[in-house]
Coordinates of C-alpha atoms in Angstrom, one line a residue:
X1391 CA 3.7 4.2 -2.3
X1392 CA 2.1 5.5 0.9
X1393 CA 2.0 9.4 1.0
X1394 CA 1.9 11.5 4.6
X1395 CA -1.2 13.4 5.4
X1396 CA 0.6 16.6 4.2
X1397 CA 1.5 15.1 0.8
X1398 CA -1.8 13.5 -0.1
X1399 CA -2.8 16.7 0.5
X1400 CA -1.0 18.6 -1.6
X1401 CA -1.5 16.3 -4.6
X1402 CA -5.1 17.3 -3.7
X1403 CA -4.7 21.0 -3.5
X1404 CA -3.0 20.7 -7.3
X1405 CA -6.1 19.1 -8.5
X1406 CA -8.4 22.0 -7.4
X1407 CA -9.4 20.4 -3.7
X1408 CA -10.2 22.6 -0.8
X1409 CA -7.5 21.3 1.7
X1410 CA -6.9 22.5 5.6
X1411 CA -3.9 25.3 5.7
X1412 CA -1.2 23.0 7.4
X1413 CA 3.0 23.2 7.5
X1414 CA 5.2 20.4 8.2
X1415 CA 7.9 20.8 11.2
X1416 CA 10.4 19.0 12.9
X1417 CA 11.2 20.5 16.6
X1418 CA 8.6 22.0 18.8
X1419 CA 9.9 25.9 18.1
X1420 CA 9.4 25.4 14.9
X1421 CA 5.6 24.6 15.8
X1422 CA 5.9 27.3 18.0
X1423 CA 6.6 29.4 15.0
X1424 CA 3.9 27.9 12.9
X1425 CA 1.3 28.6 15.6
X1426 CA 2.4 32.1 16.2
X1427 CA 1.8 32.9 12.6
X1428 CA -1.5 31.4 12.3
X1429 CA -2.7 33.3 15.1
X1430 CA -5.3 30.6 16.0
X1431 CA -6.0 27.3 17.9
X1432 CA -3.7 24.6 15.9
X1433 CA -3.8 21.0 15.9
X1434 CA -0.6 19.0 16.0
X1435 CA -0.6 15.9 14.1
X1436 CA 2.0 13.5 13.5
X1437 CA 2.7 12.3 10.5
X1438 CA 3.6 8.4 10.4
X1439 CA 2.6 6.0 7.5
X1440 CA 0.1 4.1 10.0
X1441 CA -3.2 4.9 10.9
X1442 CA -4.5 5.6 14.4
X1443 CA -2.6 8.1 15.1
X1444 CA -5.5 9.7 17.3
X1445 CA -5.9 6.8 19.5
X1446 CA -2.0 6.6 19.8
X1447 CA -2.0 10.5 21.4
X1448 CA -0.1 11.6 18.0
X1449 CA -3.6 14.0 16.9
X1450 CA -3.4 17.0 19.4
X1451 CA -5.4 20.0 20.1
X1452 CA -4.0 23.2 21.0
X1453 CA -5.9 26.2 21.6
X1454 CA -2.3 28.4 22.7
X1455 CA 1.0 28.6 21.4
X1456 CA 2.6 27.2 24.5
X1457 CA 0.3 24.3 24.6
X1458 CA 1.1 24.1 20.9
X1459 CA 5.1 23.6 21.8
X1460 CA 4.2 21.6 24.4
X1461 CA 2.1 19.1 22.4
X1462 CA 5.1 18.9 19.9
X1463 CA 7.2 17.8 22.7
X1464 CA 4.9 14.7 23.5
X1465 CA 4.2 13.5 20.0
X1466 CA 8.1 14.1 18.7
X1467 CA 9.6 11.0 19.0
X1468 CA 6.8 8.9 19.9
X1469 CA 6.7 5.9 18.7
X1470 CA 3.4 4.6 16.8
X1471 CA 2.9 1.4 16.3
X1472 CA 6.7 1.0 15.6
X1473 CA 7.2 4.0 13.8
X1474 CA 9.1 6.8 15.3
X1475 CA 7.5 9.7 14.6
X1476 CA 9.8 12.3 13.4
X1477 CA 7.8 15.5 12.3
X1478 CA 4.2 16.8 12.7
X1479 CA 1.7 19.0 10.6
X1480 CA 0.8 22.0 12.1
X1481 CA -2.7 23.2 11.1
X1482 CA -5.2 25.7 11.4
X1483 CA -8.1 24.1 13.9
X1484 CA -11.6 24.0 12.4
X1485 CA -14.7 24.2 15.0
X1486 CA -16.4 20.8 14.3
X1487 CA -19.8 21.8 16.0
X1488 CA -19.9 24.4 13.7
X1489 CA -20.4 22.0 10.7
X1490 CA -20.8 18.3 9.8
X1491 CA -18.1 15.7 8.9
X1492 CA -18.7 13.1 6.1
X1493 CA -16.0 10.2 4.8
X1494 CA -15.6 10.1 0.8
X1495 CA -12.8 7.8 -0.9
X1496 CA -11.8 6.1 -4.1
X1497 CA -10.4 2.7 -4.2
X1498 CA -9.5 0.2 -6.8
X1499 CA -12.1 -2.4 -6.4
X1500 CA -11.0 -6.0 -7.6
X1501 CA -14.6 -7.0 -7.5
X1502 CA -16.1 -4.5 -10.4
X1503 CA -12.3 -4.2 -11.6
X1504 CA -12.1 -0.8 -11.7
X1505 CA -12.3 2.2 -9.4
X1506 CA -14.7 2.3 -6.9
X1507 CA -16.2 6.1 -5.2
X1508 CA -17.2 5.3 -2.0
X1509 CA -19.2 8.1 -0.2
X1510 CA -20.5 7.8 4.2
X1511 CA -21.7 10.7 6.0
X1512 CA -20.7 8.5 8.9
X1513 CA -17.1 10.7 8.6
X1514 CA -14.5 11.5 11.3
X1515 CA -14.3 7.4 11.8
X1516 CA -12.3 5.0 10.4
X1517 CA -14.3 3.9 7.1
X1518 CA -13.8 0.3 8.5
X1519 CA -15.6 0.6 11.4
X1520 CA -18.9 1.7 9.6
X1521 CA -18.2 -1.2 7.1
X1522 CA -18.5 -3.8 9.8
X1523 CA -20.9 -2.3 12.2
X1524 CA -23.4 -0.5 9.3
X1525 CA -22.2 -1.7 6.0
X1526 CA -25.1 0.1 4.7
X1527 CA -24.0 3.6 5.1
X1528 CA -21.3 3.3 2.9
X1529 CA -22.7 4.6 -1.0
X1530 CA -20.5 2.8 -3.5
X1531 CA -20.3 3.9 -7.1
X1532 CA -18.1 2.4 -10.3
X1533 CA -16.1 4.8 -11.6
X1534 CA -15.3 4.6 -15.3
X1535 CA -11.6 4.8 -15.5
X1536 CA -11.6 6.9 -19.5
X1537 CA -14.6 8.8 -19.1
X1538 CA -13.7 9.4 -15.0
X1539 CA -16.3 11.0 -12.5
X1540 CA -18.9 13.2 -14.0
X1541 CA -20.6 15.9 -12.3
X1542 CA -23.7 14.1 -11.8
X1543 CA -22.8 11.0 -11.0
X1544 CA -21.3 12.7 -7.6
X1545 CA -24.3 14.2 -6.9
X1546 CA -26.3 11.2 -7.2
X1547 CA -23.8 9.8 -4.5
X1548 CA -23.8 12.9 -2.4
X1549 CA -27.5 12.7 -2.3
X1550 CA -27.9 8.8 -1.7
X1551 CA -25.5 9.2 1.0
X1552 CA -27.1 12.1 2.9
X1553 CA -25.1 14.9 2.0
X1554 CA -26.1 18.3 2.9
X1555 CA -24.6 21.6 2.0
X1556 CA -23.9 22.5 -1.0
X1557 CA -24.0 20.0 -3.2
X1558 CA -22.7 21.1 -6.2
X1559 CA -19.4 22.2 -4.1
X1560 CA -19.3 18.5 -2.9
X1561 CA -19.6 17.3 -6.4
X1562 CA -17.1 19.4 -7.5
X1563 CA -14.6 18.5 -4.6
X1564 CA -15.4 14.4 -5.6
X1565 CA -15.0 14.8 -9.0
X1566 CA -11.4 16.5 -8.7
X1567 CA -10.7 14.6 -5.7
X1568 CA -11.1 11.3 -8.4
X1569 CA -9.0 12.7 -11.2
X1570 CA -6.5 12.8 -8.8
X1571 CA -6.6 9.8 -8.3
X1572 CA -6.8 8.6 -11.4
X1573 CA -4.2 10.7 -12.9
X1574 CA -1.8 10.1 -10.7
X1575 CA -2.6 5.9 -10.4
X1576 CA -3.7 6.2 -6.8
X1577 CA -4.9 2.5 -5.3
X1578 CA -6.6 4.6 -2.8
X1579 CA -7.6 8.1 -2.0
X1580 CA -9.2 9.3 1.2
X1581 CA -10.7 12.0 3.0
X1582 CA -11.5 11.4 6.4
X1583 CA -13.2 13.9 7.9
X1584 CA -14.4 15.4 4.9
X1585 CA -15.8 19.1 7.3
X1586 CA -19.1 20.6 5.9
X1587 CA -19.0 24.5 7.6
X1588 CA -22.1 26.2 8.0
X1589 CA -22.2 27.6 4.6
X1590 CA -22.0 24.5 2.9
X1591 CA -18.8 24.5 2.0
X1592 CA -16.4 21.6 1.9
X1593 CA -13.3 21.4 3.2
X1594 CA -10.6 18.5 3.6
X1595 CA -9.3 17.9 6.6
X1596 CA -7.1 14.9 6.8
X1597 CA -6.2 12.3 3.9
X1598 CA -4.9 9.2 2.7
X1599 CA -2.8 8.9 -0.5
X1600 CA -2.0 6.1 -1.5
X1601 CA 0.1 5.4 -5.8
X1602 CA 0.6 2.1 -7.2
X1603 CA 4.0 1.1 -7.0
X1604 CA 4.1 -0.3 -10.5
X1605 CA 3.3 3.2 -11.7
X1606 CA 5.5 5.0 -10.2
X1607 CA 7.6 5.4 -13.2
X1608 CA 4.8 7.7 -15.0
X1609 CA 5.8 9.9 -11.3
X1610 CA 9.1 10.5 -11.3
X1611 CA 8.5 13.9 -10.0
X1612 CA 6.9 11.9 -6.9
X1613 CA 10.0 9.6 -6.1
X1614 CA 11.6 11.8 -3.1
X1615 CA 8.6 11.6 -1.5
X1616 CA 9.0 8.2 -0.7
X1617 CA 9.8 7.1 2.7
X1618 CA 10.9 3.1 3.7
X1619 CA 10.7 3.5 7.3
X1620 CA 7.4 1.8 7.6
X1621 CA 7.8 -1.2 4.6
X1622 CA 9.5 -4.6 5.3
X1623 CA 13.3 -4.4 4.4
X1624 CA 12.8 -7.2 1.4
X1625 CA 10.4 -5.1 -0.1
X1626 CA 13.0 -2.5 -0.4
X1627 CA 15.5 -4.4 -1.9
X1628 CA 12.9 -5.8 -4.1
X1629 CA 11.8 -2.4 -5.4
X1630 CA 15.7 -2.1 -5.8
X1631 CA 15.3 -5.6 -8.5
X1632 CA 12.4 -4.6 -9.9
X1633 CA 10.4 -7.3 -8.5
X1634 CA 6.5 -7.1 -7.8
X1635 CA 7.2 -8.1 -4.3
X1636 CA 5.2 -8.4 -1.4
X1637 CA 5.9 -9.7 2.4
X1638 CA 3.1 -12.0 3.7
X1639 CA 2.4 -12.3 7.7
X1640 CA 2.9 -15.7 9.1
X1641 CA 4.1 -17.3 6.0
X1642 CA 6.6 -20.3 6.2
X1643 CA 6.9 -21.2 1.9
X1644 CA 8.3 -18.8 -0.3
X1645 CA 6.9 -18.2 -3.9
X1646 CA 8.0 -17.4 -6.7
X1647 CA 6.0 -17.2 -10.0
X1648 CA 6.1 -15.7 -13.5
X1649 CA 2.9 -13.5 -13.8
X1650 CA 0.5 -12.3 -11.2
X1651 CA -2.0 -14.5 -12.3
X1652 CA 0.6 -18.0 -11.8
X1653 CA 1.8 -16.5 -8.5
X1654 CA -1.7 -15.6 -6.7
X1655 CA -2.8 -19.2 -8.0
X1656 CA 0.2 -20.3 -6.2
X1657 CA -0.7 -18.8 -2.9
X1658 CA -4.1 -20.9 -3.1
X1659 CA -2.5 -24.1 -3.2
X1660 CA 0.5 -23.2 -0.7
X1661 CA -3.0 -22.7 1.4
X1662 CA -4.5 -25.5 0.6
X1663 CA -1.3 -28.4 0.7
X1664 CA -1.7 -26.6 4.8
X1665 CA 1.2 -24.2 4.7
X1666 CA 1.3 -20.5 4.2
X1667 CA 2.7 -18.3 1.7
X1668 CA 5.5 -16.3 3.2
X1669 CA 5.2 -13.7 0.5
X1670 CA 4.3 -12.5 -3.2
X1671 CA 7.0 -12.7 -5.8
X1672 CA 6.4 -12.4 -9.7
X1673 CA 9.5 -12.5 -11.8
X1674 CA 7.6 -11.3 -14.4
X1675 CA 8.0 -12.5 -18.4
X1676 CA 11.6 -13.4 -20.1
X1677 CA 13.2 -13.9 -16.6
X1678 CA 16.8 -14.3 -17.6
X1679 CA 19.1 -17.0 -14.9
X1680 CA 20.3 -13.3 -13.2
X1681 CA 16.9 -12.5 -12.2
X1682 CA 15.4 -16.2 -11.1
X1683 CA 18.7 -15.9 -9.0
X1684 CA 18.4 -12.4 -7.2
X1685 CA 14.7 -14.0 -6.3
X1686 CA 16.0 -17.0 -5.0
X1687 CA 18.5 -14.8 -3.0
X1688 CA 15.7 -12.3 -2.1
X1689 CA 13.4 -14.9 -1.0
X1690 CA 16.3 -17.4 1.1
X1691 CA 17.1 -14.1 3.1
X1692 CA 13.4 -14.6 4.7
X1693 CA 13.9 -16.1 8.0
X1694 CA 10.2 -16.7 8.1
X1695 CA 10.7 -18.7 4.6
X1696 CA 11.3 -22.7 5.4
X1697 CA 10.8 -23.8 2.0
X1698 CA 10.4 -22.4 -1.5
X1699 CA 7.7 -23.3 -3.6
X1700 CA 8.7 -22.3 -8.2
X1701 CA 5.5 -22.7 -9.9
X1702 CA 7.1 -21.4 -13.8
X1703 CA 5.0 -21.8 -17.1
X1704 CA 7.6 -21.2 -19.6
X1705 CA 6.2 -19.4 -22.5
X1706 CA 9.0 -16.2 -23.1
X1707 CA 10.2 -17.3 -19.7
X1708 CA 12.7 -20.2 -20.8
X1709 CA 12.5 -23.0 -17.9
X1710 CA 16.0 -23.6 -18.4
X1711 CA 16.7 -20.0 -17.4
X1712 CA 15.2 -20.2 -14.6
X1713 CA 17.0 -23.7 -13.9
X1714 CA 20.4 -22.1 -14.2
X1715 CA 18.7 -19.2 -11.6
X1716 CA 18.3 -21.7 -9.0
X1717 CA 22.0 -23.2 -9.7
X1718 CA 23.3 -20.2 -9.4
X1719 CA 22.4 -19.6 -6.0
X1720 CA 22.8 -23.1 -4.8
X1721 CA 27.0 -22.9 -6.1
X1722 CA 27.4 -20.1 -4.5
X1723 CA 25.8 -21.2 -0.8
X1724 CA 23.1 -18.9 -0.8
X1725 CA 20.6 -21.8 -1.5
X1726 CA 19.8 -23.8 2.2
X1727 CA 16.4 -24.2 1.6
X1728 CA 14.6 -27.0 0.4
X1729 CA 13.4 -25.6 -3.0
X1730 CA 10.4 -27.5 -4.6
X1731 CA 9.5 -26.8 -8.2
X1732 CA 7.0 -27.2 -11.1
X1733 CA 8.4 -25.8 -14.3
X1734 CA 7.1 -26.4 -17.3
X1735 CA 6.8 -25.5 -21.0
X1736 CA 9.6 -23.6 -23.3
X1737 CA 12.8 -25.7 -22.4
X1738 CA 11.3 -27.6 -19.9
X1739 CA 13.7 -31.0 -21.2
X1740 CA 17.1 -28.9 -21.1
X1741 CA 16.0 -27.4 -17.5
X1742 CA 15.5 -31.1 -16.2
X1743 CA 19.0 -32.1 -17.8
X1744 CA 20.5 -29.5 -15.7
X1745 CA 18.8 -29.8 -12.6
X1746 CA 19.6 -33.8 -13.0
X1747 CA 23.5 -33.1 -13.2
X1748 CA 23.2 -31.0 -10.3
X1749 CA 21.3 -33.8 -8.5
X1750 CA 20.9 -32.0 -5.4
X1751 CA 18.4 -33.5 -2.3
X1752 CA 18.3 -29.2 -2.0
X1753 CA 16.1 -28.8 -5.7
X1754 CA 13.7 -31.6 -6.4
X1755 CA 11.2 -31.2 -9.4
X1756 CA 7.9 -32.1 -9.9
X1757 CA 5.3 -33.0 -12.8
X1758 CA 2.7 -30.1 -11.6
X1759 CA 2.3 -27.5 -8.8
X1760 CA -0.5 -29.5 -7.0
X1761 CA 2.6 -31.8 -5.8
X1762 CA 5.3 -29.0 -5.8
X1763 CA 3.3 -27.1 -3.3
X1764 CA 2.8 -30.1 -1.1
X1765 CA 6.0 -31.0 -0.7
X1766 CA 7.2 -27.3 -0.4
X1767 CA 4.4 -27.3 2.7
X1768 CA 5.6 -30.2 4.1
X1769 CA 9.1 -29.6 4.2
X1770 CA 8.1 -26.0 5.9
X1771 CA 6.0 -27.4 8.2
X1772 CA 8.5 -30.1 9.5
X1773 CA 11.2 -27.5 9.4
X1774 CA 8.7 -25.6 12.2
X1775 CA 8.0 -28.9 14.1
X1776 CA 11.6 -29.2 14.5
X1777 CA 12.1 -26.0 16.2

């Protein structure tokens, strides 16, 4: 779940983290208001769950209350990248000359499989600019998820990066910045600029905030935070299943899978018969017919999806379940794609009996997924020629 600047911030404001003063509004007299109070230069920043919002003219400086209003005219409204923005944070400004701006950040990192700090004093950029252009100014350090960030481990990062200021301030800010994170099952926490001020303080200035969806249950206090506007309308209704459920650009095969492990191996070989994978779809273990059938349904609603590809190793997951899933859907009409399928293990035999009464050209079945995926990517790709 993707948080606004002004959340993520908050979240890090409860852990201890010096954050930027900011409100949220929704008209420009209510900026107006907000500036008056400050008394100060504010900057009006819109908050959208995409980034850019700079380059888009949604980031805007305003060293008067008028030109405060004003700015919240222009950036009310606007739409970023497809996102209409709907309300800004109002904050305090901070004079940059007067300090320096580094980048710090904690990811999940699938290559050391567990969190990652990563500290730049290339800040104020995006952090992917500096990873492609200088790759090496990016200080990356595994963080132990039981025993979390100690003290001086982010020093040593502070230090290797080129830190200056106070340095046990910076520390400090990390190390609460990553319990954060891992307390509340973040995928990914920024802060981008992270402002230095001449007394070596450190102060946050804008964030990312990013929770695992699959934890969301440990954050029930975080749920009304959540905003759909910016995710694909089948990953809502997915959420709504309780699927683990992700749209793929340019995909033409749907998947489905039990287990994360079975459905990303399925992707590879969607890849490699020469189709793509239109999405992500684990069923997860024990799938009952009710659930293989709301992911048939979910997945034939993709008009991107010209054929679906069932790669099912039946251990608590009985095949025949997932047979009568499929059957289901195909009765009652919402089955027009060619569905291609390797299912085997637990009640593999009875599943084949019932697909074989059904005998439908619709649902074919295949000894292993090598084969299912081809002919899945085959009949997608055919289905695209024809157009």
């Amino acid at each position: 779940m993707k948080l606004h600047e002004y959340q993520g911030k908050e979240l890090l404001r409860q852990f201890g983290v010096n954050v930027q003063d900011g409100k949220v509004a929704y008209t420009p007299d209510e900026v107006r208001t907000i500036a008056r109070e400050y008394g100060q230069p504010v900057v009006v920043k819109a908050q959208v769950h995409v980034g850019g919002r700079g380059k888009a003219g949604g980031v805007r400086f305003s060293p008067t209350i008028d030109k405060a209003h004003e700015n919240a005219e222009k950036i009310l409204g606007m739409d970023i990248k497809g996102l209409t923005v709907n309300k800004v944070l109002v904050t305090k400004a901070v004079d940059i000359d007067a300090g320096v701006e580094y980048y710090v950040g904690m990811i999940v990192d699938r290559n050391v499989q567990s969190f990652t700090l990563m500290a730049s004093a290339e800040g104020g950029v995006e952090i992917e600019e500096v990873a492609a252009a200088t790759p090496e100014k990016i200080i990356r350090h595994r963080v132990d998820p039981v025993t979390g960030l100690r003290p001086y481990e982010a020093r040593e990062v502070a230090i290797k990066a080129g830190f200056k200021g106070n340095l046990n301030k910076i520390a400090d800010m990390m190390v609460k910045m990553s319990k954060a994170a891992l307390e509340r099952d973040a995928v990914l926490v920024e802060i981008n600029p992270l402002f230095i001020d001449a007394d070596g303080t450190p102060l946050a200035l804008d964030t990312k905030f990013e929770i695992d969806d699959n934890a969301m249950y440990r954050h029930k206090d975080l749920l009304s935070w959540r905003e759909t506007e910016a995710e694909h309308p089948l990953e809502i209704e997915a959420a709504k299943y309780g699927f683990a459920y992700v749209k793929l650009d340019d995909g033409n095969v749907g998947v489905l899978g039990n287990g994360a492990g079975i459905v990303m191996t399925s992707l590879d070989v969607v890849n490699r018969a020469g189709a793509k994978p239109a999405n992500f779809l684990d069923i997860g273990g024990g799938a009952k017919a009710e659930i293989v059938y709301n992911a048939v349904k979910l997945v034939s609603k993709d008009s991107d999806v010209k054929a679906i590809f069932i790669n099912i190793f039946g251990g608590i997951t009985r095949a025949d379940e997932v047979a009568k899933g499929v059957i289901q859907a195909l009765n009652e009409g919402i089955l027009t794609k060619p569905v291609r399928m390797r299912i085997a293990g637990t009640a593999e035999t009875e599943a084949k009996a019932l697909l074989a009464e059904v005998n439908s050209p619709l649902i074919q079945m295949y000894p292993d997924m090598f084969q299912a995926a081809e002919a899945a990517a085959q009949d997608a790709n055919n289905a695209g020629e024809k157009k």
